[in-house]
Short mmCIF file of N, CA, C and O in Angstrom, two decimals:
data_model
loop_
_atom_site.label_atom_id
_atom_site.label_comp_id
_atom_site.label_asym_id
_atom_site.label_seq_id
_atom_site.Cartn_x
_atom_site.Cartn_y
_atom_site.Cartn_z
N UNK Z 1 145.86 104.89 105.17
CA UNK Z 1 144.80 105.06 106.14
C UNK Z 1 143.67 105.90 105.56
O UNK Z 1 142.51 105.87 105.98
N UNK Z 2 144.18 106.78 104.42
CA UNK Z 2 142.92 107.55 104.77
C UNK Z 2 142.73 107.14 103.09
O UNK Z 2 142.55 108.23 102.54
N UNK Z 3 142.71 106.24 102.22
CA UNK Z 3 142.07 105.37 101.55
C UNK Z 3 141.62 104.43 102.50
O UNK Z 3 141.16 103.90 101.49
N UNK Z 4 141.30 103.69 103.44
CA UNK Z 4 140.39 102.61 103.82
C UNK Z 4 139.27 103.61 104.72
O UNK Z 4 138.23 103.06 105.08
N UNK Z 5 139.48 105.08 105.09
CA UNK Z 5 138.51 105.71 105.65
C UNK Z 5 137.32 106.21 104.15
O UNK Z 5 136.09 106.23 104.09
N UNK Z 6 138.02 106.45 103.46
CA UNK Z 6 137.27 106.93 102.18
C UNK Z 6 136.43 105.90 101.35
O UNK Z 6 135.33 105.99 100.80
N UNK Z 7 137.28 104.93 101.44
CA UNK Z 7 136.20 102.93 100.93
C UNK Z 7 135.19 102.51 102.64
O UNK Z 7 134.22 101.76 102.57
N UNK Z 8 135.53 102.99 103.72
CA UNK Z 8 134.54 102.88 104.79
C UNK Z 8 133.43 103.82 104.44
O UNK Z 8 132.29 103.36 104.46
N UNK Z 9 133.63 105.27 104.09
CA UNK Z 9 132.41 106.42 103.71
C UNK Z 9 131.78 105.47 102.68
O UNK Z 9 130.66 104.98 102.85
N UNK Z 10 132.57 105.23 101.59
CA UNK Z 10 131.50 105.10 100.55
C UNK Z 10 130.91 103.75 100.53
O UNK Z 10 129.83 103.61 99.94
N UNK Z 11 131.49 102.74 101.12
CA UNK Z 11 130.55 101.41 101.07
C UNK Z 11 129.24 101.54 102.29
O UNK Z 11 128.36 100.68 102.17
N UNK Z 12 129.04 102.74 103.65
CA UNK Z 12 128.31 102.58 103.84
C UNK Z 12 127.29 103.95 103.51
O UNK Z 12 126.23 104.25 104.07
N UNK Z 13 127.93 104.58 102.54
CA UNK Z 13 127.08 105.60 101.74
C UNK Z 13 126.28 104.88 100.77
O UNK Z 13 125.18 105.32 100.43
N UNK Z 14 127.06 103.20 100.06
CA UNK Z 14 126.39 102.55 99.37
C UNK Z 14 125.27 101.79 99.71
O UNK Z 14 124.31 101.41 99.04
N UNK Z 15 125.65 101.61 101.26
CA UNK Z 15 124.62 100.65 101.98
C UNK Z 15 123.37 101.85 102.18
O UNK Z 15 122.27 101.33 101.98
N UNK Z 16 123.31 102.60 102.35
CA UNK Z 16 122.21 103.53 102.75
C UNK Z 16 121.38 104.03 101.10
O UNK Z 16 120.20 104.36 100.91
N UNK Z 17 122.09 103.97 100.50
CA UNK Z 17 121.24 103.93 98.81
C UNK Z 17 120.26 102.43 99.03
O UNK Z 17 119.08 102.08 99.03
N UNK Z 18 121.24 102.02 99.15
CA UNK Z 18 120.35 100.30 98.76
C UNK Z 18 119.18 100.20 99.65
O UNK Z 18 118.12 99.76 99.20
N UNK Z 19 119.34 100.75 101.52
CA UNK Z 19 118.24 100.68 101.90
C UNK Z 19 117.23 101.54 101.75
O UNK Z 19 116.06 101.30 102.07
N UNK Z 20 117.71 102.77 101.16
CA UNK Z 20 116.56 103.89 101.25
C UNK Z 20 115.31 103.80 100.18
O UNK Z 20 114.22 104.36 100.32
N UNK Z 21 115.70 103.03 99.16
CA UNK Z 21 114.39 102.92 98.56
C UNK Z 21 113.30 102.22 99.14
O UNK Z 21 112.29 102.92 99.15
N UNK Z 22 113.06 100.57 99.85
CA UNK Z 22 112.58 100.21 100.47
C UNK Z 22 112.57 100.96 101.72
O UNK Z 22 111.47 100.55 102.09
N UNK Z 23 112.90 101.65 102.57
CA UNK Z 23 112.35 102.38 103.57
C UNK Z 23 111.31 103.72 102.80
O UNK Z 23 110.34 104.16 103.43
N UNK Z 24 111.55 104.10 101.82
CA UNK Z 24 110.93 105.17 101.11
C UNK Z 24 109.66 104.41 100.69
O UNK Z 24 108.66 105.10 100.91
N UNK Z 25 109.33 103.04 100.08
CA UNK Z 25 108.38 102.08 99.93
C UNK Z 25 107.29 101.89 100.83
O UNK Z 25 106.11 102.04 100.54
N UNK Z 26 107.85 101.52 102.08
CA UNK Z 26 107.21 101.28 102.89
C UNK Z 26 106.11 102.65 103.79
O UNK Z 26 105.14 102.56 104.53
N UNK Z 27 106.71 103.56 103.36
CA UNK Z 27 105.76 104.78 103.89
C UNK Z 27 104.89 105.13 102.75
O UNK Z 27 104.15 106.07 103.05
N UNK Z 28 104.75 104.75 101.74
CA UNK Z 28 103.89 104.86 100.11
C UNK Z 28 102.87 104.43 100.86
O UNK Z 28 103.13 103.72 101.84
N UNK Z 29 101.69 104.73 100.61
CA UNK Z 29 100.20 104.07 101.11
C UNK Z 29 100.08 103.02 99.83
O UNK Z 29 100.48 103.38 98.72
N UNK Z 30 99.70 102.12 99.98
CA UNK Z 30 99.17 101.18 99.17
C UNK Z 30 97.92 101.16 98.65
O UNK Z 30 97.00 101.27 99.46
N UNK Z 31 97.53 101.00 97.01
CA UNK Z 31 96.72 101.05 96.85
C UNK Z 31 95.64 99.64 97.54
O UNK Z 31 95.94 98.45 97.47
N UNK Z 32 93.95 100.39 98.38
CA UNK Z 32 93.82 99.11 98.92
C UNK Z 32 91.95 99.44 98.53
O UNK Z 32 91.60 100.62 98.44
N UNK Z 33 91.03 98.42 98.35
CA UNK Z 33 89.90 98.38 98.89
C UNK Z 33 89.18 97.63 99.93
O UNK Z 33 89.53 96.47 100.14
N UNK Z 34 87.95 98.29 100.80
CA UNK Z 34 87.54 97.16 101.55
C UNK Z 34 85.92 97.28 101.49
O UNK Z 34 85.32 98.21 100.96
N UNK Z 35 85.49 96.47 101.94
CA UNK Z 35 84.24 96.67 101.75
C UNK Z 35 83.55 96.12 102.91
O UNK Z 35 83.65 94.94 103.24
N UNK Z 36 82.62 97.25 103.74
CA UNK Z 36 81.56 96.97 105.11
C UNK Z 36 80.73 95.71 105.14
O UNK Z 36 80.19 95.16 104.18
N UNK Z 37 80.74 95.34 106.46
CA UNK Z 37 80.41 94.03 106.58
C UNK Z 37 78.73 93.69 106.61
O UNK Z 37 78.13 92.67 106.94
N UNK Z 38 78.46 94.44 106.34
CA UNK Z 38 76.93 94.79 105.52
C UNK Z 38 75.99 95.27 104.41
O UNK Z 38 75.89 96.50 104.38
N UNK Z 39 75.44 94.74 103.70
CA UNK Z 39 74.77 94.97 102.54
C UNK Z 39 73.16 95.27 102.72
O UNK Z 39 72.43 94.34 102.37
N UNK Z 40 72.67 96.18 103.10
CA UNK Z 40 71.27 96.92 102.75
C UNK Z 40 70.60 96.59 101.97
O UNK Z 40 70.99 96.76 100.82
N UNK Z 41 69.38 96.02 102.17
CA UNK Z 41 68.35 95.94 100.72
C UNK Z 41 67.25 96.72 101.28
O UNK Z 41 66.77 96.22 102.29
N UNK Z 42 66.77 97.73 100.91
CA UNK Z 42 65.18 98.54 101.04
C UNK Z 42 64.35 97.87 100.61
O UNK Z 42 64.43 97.06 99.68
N UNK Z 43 63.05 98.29 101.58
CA UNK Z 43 61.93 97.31 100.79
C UNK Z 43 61.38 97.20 99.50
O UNK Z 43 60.62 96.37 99.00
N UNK Z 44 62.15 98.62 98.88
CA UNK Z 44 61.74 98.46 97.41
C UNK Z 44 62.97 97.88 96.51
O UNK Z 44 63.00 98.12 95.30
N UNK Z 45 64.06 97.07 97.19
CA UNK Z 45 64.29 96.56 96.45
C UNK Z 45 65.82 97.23 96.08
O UNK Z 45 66.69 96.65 95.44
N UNK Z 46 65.90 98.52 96.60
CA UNK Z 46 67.68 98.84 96.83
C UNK Z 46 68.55 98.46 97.16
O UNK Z 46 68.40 98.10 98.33
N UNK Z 47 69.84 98.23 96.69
CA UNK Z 47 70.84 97.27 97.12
C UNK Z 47 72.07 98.26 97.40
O UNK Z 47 72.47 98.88 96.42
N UNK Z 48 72.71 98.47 98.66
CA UNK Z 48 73.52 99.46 99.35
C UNK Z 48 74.61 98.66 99.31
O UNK Z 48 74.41 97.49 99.64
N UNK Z 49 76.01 99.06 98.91
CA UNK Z 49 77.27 98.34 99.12
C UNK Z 49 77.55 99.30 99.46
O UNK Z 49 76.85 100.27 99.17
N UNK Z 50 79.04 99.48 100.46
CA UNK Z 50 79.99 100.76 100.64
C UNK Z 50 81.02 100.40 101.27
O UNK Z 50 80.98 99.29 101.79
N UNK Z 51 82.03 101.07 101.38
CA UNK Z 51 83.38 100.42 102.26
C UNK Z 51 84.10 102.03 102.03
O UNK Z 51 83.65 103.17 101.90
N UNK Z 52 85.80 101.27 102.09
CA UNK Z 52 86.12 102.68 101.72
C UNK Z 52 87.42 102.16 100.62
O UNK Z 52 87.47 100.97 100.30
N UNK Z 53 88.26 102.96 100.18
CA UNK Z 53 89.24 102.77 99.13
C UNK Z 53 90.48 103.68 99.21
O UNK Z 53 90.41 104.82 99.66
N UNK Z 54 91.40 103.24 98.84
CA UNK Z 54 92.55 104.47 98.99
C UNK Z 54 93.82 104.16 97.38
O UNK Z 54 94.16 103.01 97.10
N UNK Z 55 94.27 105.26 96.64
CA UNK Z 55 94.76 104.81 95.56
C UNK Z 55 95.83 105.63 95.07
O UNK Z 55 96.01 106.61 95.79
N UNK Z 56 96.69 105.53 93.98
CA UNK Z 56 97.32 106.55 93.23
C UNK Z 56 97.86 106.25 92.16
O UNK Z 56 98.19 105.13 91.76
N UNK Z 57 97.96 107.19 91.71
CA UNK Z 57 98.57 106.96 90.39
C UNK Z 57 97.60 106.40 88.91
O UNK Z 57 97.80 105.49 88.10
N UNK Z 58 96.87 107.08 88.99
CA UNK Z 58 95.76 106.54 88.08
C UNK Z 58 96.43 107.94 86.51
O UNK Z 58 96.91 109.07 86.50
N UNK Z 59 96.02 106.91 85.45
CA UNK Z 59 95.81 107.84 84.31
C UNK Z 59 94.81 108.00 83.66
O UNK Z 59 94.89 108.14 82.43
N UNK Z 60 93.90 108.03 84.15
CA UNK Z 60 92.48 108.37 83.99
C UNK Z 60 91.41 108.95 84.14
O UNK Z 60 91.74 110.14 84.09
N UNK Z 61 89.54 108.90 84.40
CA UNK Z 61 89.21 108.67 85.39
C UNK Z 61 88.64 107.31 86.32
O UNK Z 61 88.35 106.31 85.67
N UNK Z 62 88.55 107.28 87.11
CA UNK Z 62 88.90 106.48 88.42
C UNK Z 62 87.29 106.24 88.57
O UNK Z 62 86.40 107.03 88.28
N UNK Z 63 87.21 105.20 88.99
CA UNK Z 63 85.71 104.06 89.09
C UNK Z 63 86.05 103.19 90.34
O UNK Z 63 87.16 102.68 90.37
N UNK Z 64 85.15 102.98 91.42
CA UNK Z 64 84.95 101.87 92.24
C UNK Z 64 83.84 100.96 91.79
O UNK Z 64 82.83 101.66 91.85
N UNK Z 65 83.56 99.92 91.42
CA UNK Z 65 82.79 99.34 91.04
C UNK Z 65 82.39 97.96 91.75
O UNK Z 65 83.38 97.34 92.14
N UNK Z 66 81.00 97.25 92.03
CA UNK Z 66 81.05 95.97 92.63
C UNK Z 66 79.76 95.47 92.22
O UNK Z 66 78.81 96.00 91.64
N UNK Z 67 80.08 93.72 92.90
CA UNK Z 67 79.22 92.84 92.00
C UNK Z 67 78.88 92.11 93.47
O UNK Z 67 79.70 92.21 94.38
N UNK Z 68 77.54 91.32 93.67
CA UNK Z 68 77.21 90.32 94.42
C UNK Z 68 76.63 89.14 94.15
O UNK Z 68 75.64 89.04 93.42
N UNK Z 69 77.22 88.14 94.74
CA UNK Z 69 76.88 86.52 94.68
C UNK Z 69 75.83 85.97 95.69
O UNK Z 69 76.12 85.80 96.88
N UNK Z 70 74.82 85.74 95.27
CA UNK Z 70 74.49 84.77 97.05
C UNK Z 70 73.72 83.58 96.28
O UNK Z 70 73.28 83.69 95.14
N UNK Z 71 73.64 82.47 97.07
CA UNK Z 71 73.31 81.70 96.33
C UNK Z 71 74.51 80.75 95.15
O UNK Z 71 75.50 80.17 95.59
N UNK Z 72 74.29 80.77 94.27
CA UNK Z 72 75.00 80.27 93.24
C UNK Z 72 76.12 80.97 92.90
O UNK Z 72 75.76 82.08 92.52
N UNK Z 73 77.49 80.84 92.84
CA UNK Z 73 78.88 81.47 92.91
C UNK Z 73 79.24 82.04 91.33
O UNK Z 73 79.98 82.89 90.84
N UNK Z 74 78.27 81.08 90.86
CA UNK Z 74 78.64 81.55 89.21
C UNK Z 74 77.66 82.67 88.74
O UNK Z 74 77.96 83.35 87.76
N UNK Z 75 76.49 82.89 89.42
CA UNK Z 75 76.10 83.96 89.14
C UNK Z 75 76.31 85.94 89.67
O UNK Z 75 75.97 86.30 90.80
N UNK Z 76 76.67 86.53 89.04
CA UNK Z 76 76.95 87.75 90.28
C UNK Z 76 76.15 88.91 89.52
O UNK Z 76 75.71 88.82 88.37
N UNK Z 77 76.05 89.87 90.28
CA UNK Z 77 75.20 90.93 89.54
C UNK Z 77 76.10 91.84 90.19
O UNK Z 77 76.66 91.80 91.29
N UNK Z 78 76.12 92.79 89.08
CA UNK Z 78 76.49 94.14 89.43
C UNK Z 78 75.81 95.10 90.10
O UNK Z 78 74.61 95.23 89.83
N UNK Z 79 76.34 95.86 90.97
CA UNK Z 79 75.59 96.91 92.06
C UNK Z 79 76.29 98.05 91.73
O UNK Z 79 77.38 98.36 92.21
N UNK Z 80 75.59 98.77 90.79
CA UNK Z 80 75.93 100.38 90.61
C UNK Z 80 77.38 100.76 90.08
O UNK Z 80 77.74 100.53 88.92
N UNK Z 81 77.89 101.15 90.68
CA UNK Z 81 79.27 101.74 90.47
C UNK Z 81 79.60 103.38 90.64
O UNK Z 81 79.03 104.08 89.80
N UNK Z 82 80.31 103.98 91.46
CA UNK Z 82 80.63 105.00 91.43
C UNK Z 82 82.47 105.88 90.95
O UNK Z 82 83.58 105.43 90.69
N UNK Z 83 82.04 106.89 91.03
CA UNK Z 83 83.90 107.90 90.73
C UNK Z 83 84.19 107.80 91.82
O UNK Z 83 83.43 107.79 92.79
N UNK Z 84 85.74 107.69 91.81
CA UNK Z 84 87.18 108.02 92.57
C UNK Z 84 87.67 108.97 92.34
O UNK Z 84 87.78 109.62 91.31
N UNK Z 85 88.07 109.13 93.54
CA UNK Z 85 89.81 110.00 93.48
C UNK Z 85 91.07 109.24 93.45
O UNK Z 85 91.02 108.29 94.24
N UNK Z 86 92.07 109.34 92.87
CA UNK Z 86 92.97 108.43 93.29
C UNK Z 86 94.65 109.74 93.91
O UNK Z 86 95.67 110.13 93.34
N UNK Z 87 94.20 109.90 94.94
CA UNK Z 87 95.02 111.20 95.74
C UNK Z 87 95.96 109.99 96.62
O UNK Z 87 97.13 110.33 96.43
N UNK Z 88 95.93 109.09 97.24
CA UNK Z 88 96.58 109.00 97.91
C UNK Z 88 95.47 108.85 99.06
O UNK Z 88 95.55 107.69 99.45
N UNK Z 89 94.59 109.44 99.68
CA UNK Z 89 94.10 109.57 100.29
C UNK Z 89 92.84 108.51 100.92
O UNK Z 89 91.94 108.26 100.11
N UNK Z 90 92.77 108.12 101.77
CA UNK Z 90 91.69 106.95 101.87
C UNK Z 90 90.33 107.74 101.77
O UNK Z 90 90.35 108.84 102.33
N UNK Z 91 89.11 107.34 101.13
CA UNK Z 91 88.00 108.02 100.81
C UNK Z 91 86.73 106.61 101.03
O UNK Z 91 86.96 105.41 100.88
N UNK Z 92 85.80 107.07 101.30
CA UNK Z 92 84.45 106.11 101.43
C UNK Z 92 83.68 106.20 99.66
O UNK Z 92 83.63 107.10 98.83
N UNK Z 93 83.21 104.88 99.67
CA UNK Z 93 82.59 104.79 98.38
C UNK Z 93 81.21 103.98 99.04
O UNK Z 93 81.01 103.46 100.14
N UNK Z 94 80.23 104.19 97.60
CA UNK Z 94 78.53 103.88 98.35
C UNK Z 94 78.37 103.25 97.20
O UNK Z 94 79.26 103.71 96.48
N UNK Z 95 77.68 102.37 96.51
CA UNK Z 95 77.10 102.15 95.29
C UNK Z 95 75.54 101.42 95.93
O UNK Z 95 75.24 100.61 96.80
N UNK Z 96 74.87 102.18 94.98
CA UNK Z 96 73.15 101.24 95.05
C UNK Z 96 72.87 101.39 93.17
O UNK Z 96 73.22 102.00 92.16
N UNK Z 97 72.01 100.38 93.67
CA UNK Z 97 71.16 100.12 92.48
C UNK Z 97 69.68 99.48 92.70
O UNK Z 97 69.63 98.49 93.43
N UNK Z 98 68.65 99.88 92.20
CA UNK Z 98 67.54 99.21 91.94
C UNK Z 98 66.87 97.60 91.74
O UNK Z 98 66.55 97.26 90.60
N UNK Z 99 66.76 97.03 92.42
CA UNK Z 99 66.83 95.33 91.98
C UNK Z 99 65.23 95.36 92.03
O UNK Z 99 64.51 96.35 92.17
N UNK Z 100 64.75 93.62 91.86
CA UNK Z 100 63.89 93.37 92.48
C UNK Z 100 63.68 92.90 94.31
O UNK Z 100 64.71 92.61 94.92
N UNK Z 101 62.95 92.87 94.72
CA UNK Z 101 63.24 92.67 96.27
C UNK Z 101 63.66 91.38 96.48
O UNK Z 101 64.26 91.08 97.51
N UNK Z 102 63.40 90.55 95.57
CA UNK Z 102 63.86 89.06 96.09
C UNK Z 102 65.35 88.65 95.66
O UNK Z 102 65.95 87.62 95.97
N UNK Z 103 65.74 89.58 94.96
CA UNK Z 103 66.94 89.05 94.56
C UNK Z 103 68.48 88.68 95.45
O UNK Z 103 69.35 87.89 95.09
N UNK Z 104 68.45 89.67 96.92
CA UNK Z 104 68.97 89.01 97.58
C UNK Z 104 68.01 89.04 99.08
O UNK Z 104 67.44 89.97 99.64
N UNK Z 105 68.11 87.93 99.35
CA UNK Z 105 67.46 87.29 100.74
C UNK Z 105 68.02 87.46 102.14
O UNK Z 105 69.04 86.77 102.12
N UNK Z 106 67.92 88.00 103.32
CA UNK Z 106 68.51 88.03 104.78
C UNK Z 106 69.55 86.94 104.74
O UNK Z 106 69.24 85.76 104.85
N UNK Z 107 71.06 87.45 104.55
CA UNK Z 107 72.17 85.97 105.23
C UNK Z 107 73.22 86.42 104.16
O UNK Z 107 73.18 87.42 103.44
N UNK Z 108 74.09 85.54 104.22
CA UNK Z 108 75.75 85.56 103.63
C UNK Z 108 75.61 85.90 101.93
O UNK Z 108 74.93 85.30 101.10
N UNK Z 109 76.22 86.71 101.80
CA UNK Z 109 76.70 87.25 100.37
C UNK Z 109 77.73 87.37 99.96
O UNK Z 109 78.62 87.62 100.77
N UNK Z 110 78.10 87.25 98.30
CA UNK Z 110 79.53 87.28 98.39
C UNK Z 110 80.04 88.85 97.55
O UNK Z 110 79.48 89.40 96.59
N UNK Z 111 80.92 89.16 98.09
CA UNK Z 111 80.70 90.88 97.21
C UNK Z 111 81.87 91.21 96.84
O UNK Z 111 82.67 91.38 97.76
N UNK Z 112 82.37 91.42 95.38
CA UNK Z 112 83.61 91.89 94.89
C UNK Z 112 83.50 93.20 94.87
O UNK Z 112 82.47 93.86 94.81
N UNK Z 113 84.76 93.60 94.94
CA UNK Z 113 84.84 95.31 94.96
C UNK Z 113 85.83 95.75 93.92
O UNK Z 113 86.62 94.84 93.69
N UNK Z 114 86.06 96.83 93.21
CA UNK Z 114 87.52 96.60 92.51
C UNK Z 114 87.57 98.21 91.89
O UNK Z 114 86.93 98.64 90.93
N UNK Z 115 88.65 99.00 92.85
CA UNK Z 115 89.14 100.41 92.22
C UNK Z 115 90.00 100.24 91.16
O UNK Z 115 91.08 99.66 91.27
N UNK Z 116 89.59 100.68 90.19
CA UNK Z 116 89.86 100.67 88.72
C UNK Z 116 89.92 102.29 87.94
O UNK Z 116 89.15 103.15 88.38
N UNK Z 117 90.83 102.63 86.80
CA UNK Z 117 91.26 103.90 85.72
C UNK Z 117 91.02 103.19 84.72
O UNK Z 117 91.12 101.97 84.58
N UNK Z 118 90.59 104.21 83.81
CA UNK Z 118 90.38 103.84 82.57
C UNK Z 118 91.94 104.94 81.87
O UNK Z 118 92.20 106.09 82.21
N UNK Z 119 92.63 104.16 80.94
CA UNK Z 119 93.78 105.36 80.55
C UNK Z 119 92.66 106.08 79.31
O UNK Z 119 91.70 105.70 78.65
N UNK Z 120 93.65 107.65 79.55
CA UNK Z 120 92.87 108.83 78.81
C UNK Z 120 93.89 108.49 77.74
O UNK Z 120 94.18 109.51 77.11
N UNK Z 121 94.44 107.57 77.39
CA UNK Z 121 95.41 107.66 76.18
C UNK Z 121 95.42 106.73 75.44
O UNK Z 121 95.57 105.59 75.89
N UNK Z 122 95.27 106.96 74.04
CA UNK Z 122 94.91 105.38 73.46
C UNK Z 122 94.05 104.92 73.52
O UNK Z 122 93.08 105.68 73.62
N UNK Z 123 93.82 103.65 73.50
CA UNK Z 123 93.31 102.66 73.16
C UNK Z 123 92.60 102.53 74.56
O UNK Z 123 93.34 101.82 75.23
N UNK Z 124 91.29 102.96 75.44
CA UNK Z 124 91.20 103.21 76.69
C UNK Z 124 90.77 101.44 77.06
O UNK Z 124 89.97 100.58 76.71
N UNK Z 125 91.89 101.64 77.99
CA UNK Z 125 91.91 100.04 78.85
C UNK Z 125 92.15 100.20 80.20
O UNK Z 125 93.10 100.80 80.71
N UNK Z 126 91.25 99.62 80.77
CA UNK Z 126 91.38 99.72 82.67
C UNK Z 126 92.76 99.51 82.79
O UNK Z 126 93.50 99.19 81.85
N UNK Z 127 93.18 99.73 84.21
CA UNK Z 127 93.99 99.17 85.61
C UNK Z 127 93.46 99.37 85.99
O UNK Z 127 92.94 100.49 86.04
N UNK Z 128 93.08 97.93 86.84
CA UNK Z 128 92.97 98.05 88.44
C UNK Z 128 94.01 97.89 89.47
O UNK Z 128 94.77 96.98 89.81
N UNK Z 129 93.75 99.13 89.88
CA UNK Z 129 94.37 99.39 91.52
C UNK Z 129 94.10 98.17 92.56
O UNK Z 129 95.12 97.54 92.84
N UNK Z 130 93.12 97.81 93.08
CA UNK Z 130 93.08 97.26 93.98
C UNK Z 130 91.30 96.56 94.17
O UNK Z 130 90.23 97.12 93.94
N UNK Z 131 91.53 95.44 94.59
CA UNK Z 131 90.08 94.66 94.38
C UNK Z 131 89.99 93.34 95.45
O UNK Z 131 90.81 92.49 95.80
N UNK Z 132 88.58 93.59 95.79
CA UNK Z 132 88.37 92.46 96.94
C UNK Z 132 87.14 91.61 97.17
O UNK Z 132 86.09 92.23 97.32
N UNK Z 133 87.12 90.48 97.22
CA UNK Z 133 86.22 89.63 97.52
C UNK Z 133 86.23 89.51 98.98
O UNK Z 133 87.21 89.61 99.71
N UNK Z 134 85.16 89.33 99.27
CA UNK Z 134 84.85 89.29 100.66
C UNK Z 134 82.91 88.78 100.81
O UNK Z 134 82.05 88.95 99.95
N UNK Z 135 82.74 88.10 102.31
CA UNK Z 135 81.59 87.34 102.41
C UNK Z 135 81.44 88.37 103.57
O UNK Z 135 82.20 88.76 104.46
N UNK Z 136 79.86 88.73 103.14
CA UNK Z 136 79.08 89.91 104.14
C UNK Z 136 77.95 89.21 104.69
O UNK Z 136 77.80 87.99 104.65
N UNK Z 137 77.10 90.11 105.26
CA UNK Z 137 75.85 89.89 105.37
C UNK Z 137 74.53 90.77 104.53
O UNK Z 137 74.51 91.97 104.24
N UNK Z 138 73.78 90.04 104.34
CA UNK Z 138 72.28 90.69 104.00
C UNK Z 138 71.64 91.48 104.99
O UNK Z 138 71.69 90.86 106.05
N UNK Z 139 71.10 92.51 105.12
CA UNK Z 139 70.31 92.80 106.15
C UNK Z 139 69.18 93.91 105.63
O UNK Z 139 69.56 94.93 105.06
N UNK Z 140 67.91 93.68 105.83
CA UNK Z 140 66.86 94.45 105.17
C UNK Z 140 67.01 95.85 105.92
O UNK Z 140 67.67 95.83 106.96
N UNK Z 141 66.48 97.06 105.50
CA UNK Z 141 66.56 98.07 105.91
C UNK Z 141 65.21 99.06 106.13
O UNK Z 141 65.33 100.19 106.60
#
């Protein structure tokens, strides 16, 4: 009897290993980006992206960076790029850059986003954390 109480402890001492990593998983924040459902152009020609980002585990330093499409899918331009934190913590990111004014027009855009480390070791080569395409709007400011 008190071998089948001691194989009862430990097979569901075993069962509680097996689930605790995935319950320990699931409370991890995920690395994520998103990006606001609006894009700013000033009349001189400034181009405003922003959303927000959340990350960890970076060996580096840490970059949010993004690009926009409108018009033709194969063409995209880059919009600025700013630093991260990668804490864990969800944080807001802004990027502008200087264009000409016509370059994007009032209406649908397409805008990649992508939190990215550069490693401080070696041979320095990104990870990206987390990256998103998504269709916004234009709106003059």
């Amino acid at each position: 009897m008190l071998f089948r109480q001691a194989v009862g402890v430990g097979a569901g001492a075993a069962l509680l290993l097996l689930l605790a990593p995935s319950a320990v998983a699931l409370s991890v924040p995920s690395d994520e980006v998103t990006v606001d459902p609006t894009v700013t152009v000033a009349a001189d020609g400034t181009i405003t992206l922003s959303g927000t980002y959340r990350c960890t585990g970076a060996a580096g330093p840490v970059f949010v960076s993004s690009t926009v499409s409108q018009g033709d899918p194969r063409v995209s331009r880059p919009i600025g790029g700013s630093s991260a934190v990668c804490d864990g913590a969800e944080h807001r990111w802004s990027n502008s850059e200087k264009r000409a004014p016509e370059i994007l027009v009032p209406g649908p855009v397409q805008v990649e986003a992508t939190v990215f480390d550069i490693s401080a070791t070696g041979l320095p080569l990104p990870t990206i954390h987390a990256t998103r395409k998504q269709d916004i709007t234009v709106v003059q400011s």
